[in-house]
mmCIF file of N, CA and C in Angstrom:
data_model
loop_
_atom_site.group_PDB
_atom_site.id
_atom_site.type_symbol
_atom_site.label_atom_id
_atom_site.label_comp_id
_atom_site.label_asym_id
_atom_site.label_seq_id
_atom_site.Cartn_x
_atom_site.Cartn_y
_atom_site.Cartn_z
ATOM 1 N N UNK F 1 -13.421 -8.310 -14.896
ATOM 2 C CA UNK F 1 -14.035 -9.541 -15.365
ATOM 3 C C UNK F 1 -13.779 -10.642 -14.353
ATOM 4 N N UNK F 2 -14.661 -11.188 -14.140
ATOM 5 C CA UNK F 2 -14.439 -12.360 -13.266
ATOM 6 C C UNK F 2 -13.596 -11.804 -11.523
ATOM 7 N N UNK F 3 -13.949 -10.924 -11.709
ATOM 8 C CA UNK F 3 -13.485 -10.428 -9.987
ATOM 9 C C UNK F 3 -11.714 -10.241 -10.281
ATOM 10 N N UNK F 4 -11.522 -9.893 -11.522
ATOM 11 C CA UNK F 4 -10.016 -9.290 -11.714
ATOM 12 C C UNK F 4 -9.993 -7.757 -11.353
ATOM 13 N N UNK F 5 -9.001 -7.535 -10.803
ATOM 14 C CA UNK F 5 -8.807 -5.910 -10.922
ATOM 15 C C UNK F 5 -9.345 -5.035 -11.942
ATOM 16 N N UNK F 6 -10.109 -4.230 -12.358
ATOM 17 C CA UNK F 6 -10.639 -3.166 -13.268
ATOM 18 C C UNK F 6 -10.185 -1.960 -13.256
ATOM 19 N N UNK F 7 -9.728 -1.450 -12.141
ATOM 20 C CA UNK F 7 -9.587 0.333 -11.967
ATOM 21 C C UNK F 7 -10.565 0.493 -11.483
ATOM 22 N N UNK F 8 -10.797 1.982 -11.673
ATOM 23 C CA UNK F 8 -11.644 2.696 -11.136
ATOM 24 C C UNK F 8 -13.413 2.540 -12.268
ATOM 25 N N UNK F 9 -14.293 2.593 -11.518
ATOM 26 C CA UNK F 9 -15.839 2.447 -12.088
ATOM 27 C C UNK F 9 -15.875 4.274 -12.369
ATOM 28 N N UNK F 10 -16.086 3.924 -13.887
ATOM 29 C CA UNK F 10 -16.480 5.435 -14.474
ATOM 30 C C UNK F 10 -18.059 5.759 -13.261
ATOM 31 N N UNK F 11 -18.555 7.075 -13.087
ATOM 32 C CA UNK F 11 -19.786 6.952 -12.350
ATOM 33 C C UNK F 11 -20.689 8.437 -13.242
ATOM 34 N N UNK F 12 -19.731 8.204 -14.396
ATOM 35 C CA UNK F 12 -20.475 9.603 -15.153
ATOM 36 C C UNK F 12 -21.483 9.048 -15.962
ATOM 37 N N UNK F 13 -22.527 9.636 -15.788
ATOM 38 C CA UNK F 13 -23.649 9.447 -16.882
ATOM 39 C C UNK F 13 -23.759 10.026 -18.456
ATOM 40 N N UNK F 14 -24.164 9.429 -19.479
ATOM 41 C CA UNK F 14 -24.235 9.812 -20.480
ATOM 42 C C UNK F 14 -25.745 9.623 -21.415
ATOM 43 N N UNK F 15 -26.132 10.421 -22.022
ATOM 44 C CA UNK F 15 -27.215 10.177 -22.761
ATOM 45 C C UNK F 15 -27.146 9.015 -23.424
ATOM 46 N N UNK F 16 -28.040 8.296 -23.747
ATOM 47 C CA UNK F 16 -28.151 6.754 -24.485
ATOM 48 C C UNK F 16 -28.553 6.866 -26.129
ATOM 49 N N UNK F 17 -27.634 6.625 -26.645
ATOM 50 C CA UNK F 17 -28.291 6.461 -28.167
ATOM 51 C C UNK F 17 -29.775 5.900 -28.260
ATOM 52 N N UNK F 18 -30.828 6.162 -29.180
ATOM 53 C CA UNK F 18 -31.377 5.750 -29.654
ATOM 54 C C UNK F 18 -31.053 4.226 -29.974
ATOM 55 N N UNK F 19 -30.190 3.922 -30.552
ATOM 56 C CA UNK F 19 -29.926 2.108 -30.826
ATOM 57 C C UNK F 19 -29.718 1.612 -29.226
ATOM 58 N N UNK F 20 -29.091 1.926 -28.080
ATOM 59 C CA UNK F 20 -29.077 1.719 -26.801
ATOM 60 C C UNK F 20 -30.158 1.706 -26.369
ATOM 61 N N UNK F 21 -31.141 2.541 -26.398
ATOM 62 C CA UNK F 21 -32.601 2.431 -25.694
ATOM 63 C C UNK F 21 -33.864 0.746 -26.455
ATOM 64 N N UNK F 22 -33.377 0.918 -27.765
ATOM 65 C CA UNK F 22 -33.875 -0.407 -28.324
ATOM 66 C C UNK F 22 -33.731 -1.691 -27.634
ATOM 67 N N UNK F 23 -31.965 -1.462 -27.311
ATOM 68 C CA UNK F 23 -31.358 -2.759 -26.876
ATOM 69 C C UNK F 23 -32.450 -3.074 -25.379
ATOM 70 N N UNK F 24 -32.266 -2.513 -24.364
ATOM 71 C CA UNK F 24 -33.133 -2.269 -23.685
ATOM 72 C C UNK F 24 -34.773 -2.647 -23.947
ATOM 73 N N UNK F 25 -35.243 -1.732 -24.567
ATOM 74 C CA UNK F 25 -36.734 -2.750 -25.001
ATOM 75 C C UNK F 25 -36.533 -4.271 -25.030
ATOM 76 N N UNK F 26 -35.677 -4.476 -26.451
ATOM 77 C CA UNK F 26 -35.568 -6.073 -26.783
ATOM 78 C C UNK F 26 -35.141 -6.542 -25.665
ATOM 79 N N UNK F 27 -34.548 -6.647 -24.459
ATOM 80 C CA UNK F 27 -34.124 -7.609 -23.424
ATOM 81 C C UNK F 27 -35.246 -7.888 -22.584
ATOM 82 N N UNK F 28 -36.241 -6.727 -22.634
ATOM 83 C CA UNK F 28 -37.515 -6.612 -21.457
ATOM 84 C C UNK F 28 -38.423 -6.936 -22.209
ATOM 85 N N UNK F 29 -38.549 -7.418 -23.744
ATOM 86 C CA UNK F 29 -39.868 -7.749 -24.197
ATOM 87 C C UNK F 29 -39.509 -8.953 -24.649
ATOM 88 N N UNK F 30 -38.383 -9.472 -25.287
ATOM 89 C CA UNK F 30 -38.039 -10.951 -24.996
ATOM 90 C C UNK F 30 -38.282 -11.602 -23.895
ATOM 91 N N UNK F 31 -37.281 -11.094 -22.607
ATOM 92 C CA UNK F 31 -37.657 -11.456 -21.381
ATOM 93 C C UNK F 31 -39.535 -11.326 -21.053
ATOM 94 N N UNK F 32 -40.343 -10.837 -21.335
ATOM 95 C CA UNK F 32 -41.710 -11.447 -20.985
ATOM 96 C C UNK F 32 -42.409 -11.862 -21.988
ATOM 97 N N UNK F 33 -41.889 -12.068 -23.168
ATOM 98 C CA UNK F 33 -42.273 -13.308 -24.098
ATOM 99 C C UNK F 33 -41.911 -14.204 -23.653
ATOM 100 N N UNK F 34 -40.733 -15.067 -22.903
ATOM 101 C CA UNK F 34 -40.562 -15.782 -22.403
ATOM 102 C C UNK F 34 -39.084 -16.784 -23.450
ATOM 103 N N UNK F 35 -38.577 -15.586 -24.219
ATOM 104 C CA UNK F 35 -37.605 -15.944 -25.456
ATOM 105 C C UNK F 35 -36.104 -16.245 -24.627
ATOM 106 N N UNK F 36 -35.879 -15.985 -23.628
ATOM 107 C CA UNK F 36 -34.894 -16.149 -22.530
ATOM 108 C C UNK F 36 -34.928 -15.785 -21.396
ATOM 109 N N UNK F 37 -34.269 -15.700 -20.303
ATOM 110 C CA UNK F 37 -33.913 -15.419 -18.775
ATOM 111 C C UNK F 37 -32.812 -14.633 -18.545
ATOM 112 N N UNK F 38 -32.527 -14.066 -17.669
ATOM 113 C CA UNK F 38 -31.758 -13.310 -17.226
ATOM 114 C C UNK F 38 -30.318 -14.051 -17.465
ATOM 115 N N UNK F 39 -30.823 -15.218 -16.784
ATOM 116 C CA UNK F 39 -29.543 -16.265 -16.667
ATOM 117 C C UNK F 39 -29.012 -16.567 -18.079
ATOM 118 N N UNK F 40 -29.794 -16.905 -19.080
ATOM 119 C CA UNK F 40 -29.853 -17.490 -20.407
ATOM 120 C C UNK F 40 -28.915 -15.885 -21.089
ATOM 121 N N UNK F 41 -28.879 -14.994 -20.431
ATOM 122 C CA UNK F 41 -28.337 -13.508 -21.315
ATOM 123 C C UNK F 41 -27.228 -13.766 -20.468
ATOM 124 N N UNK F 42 -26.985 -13.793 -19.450
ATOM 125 C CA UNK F 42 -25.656 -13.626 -18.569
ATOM 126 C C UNK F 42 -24.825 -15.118 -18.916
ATOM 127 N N UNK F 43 -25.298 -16.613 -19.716
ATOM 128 C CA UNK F 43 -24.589 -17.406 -20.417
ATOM 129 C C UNK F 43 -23.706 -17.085 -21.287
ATOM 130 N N UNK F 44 -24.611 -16.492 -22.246
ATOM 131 C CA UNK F 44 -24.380 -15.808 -23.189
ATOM 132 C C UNK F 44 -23.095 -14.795 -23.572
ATOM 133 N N UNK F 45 -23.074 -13.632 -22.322
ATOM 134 C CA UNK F 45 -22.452 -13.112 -22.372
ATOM 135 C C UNK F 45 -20.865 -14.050 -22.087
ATOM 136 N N UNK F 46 -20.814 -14.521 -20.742
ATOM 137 C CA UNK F 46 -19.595 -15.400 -20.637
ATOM 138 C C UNK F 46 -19.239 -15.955 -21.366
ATOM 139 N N UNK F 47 -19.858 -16.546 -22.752
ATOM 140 C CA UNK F 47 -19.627 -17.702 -23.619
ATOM 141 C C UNK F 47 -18.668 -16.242 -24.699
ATOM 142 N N UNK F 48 -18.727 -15.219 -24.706
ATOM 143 C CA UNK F 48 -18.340 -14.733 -25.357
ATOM 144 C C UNK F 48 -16.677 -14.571 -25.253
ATOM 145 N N UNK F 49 -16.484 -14.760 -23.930
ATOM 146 C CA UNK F 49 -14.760 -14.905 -23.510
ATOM 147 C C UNK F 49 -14.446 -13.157 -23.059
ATOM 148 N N UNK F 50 -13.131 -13.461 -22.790
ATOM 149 C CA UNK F 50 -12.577 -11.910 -22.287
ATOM 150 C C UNK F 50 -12.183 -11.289 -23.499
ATOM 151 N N UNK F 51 -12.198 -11.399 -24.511
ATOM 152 C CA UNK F 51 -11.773 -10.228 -25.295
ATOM 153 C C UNK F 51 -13.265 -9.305 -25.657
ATOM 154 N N UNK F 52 -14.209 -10.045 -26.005
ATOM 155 C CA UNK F 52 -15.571 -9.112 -26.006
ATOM 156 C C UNK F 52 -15.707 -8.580 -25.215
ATOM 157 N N UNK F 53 -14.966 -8.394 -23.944
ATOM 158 C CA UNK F 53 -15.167 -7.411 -22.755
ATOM 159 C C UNK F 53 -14.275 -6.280 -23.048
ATOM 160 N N UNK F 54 -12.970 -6.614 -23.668
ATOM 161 C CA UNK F 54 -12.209 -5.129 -24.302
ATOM 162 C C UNK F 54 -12.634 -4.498 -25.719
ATOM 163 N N UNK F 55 -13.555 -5.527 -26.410
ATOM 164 C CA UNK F 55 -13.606 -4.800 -27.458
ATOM 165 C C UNK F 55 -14.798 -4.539 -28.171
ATOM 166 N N UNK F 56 -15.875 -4.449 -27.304
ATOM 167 C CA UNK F 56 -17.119 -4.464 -27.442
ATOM 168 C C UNK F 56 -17.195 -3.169 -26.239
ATOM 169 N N UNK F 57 -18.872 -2.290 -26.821
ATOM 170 C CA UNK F 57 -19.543 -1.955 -25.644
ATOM 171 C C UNK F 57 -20.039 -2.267 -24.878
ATOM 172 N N UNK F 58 -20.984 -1.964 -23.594
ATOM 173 C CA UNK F 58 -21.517 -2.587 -22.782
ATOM 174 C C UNK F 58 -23.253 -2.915 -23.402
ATOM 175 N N UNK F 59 -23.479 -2.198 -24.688
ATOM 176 C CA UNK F 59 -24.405 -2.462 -24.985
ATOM 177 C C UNK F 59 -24.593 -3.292 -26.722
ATOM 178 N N UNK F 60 -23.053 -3.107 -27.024
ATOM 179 C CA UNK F 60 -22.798 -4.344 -28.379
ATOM 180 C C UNK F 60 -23.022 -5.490 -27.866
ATOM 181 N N UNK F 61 -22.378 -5.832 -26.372
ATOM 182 C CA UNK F 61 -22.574 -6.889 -26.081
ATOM 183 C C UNK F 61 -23.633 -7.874 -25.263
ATOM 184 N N UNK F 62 -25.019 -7.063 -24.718
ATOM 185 C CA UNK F 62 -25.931 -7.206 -24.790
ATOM 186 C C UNK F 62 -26.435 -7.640 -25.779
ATOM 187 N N UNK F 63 -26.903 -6.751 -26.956
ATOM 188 C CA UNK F 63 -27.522 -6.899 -27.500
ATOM 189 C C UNK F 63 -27.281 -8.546 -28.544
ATOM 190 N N UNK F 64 -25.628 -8.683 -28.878
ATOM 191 C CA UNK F 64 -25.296 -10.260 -28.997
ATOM 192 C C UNK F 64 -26.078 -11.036 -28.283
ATOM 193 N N UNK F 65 -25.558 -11.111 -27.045
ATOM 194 C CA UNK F 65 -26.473 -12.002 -25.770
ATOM 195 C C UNK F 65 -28.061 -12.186 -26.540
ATOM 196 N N UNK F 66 -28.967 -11.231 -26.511
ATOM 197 C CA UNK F 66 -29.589 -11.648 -26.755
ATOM 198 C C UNK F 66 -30.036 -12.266 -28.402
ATOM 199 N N UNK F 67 -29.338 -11.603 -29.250
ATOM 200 C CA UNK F 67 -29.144 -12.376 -30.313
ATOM 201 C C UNK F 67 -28.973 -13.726 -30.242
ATOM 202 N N UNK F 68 -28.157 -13.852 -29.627
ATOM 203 C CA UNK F 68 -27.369 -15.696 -29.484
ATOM 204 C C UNK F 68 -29.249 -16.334 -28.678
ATOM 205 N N UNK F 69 -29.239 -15.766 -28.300
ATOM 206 C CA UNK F 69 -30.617 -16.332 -27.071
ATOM 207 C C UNK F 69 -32.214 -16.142 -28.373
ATOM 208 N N UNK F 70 -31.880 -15.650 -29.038
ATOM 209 C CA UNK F 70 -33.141 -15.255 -29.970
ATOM 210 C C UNK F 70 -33.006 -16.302 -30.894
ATOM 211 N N UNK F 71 -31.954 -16.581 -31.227
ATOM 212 C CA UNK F 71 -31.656 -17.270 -32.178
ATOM 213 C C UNK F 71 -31.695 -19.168 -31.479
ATOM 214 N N UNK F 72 -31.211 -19.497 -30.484
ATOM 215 C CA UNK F 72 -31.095 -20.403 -29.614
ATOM 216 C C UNK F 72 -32.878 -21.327 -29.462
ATOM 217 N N UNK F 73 -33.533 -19.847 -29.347
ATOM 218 C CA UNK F 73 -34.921 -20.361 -29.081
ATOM 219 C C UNK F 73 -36.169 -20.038 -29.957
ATOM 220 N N UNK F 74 -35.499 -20.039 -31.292
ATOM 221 C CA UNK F 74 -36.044 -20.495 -32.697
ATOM 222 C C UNK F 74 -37.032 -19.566 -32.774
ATOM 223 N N UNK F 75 -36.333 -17.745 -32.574
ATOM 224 C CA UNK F 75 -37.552 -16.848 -33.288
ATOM 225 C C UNK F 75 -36.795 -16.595 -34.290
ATOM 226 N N UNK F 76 -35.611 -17.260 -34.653
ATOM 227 C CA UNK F 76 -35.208 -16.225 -36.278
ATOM 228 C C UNK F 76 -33.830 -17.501 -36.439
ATOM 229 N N UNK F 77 -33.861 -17.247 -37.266
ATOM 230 C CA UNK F 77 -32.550 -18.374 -37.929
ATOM 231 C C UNK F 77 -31.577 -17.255 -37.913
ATOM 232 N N UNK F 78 -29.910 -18.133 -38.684
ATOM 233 C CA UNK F 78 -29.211 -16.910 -38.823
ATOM 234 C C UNK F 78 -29.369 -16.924 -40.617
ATOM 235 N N UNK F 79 -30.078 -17.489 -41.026
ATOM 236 C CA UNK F 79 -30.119 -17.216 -42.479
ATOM 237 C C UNK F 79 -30.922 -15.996 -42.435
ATOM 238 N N UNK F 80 -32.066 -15.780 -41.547
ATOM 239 C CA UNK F 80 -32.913 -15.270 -41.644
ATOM 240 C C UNK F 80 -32.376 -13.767 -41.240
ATOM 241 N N UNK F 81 -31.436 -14.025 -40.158
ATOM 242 C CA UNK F 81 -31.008 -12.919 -39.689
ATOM 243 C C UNK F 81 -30.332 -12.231 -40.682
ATOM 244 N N UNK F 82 -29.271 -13.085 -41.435
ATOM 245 C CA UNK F 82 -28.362 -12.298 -42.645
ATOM 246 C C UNK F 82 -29.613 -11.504 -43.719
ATOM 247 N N UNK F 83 -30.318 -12.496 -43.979
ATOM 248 C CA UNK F 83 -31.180 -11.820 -45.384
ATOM 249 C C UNK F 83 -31.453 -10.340 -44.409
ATOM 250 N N UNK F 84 -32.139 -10.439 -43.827
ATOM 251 C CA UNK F 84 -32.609 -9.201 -43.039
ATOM 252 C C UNK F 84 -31.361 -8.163 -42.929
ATOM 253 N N UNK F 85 -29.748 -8.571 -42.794
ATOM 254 C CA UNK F 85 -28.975 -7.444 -42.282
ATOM 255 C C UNK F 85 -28.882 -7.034 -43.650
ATOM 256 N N UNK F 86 -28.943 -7.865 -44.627
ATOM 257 C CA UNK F 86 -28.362 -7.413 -45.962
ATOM 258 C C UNK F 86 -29.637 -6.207 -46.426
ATOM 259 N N UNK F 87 -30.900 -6.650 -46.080
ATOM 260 C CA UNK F 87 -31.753 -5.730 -46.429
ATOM 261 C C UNK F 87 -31.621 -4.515 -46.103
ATOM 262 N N UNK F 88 -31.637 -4.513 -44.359
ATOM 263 C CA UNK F 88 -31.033 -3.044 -43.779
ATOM 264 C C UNK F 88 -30.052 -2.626 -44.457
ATOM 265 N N UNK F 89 -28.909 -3.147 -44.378
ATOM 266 C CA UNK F 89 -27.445 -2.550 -45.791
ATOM 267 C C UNK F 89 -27.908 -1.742 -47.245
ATOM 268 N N UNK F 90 -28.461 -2.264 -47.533
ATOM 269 C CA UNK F 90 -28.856 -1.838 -49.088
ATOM 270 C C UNK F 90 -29.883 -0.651 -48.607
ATOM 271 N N UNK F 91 -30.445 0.050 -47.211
ATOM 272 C CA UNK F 91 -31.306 1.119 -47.054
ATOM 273 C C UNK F 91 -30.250 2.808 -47.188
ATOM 274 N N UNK F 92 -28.925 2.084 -46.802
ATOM 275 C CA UNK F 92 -28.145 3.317 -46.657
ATOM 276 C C UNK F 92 -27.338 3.346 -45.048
ATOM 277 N N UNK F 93 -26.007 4.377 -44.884
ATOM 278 C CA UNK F 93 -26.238 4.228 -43.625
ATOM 279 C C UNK F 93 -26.591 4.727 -42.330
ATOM 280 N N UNK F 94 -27.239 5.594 -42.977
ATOM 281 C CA UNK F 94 -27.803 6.810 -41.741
ATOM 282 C C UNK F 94 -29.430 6.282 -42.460
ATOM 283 N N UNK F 95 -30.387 7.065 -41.287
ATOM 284 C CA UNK F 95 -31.893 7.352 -41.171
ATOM 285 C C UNK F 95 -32.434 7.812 -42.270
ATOM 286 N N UNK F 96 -31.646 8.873 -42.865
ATOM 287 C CA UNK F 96 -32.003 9.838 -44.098
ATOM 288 C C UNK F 96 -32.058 9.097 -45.179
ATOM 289 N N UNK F 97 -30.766 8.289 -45.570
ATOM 290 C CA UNK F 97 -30.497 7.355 -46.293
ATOM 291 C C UNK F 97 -31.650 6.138 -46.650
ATOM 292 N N UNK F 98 -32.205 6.141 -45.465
ATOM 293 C CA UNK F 98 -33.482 4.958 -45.492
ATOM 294 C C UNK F 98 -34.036 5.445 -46.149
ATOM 295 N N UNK F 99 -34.763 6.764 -45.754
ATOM 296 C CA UNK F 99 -35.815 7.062 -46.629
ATOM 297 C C UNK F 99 -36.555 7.604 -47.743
ATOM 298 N N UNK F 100 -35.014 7.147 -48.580
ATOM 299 C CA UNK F 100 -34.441 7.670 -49.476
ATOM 300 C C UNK F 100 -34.849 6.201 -50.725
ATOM 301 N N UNK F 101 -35.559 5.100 -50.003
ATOM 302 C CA UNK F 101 -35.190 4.034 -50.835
ATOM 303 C C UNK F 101 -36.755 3.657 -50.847
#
């Protein structure tokens, strides 16, 4: 972080979740809606401090970033956001579970 010592850079590849490949969409289709900047996600992230760097993934904490940035530039409130998580909650918590309701 910040040009501190890290160790060694893992260089192994791994398949991407399904929720990882989303995150991805949403940064590249925000970004050409024009809902933030590169810069406006890399704020974001810093504003989060050094512990979201130990205790987050590399893609929990993306996807915040752009939360904070979605929310910043008035496509969703966080009221709006809660009603919505609570909705997802009440589907179950796996896929199966959804479609079950």
């Amino acid at each position: 972080m910040g040009g501190d010592a890290a160790g060694p850079v893992p260089t192994d590849q791994h398949d991407f979740a399904l929720w990882e490949k989303r995150v991805d969409a949403l940064m590249i289709l925000g970004a050409a809606r024009g809902h933030f900047t590169v810069d406006g996600l890399r704020r974001a992230l810093e504003d989060m401090g050094e512990q979201a760097f130990e205790d987050m993934s590399y893609y929990e904490r993306w996807i915040a970033s752009i939360n904070q940035n979605l929310i910043e530039a008035g496509v969703y409130s966080l009221e709006e956001l809660g009603s919505k998580m609570e909705e997802v909650r009440t589907r179950g918590e796996t896929y199966g579970a959804a479609q079950d309701v």
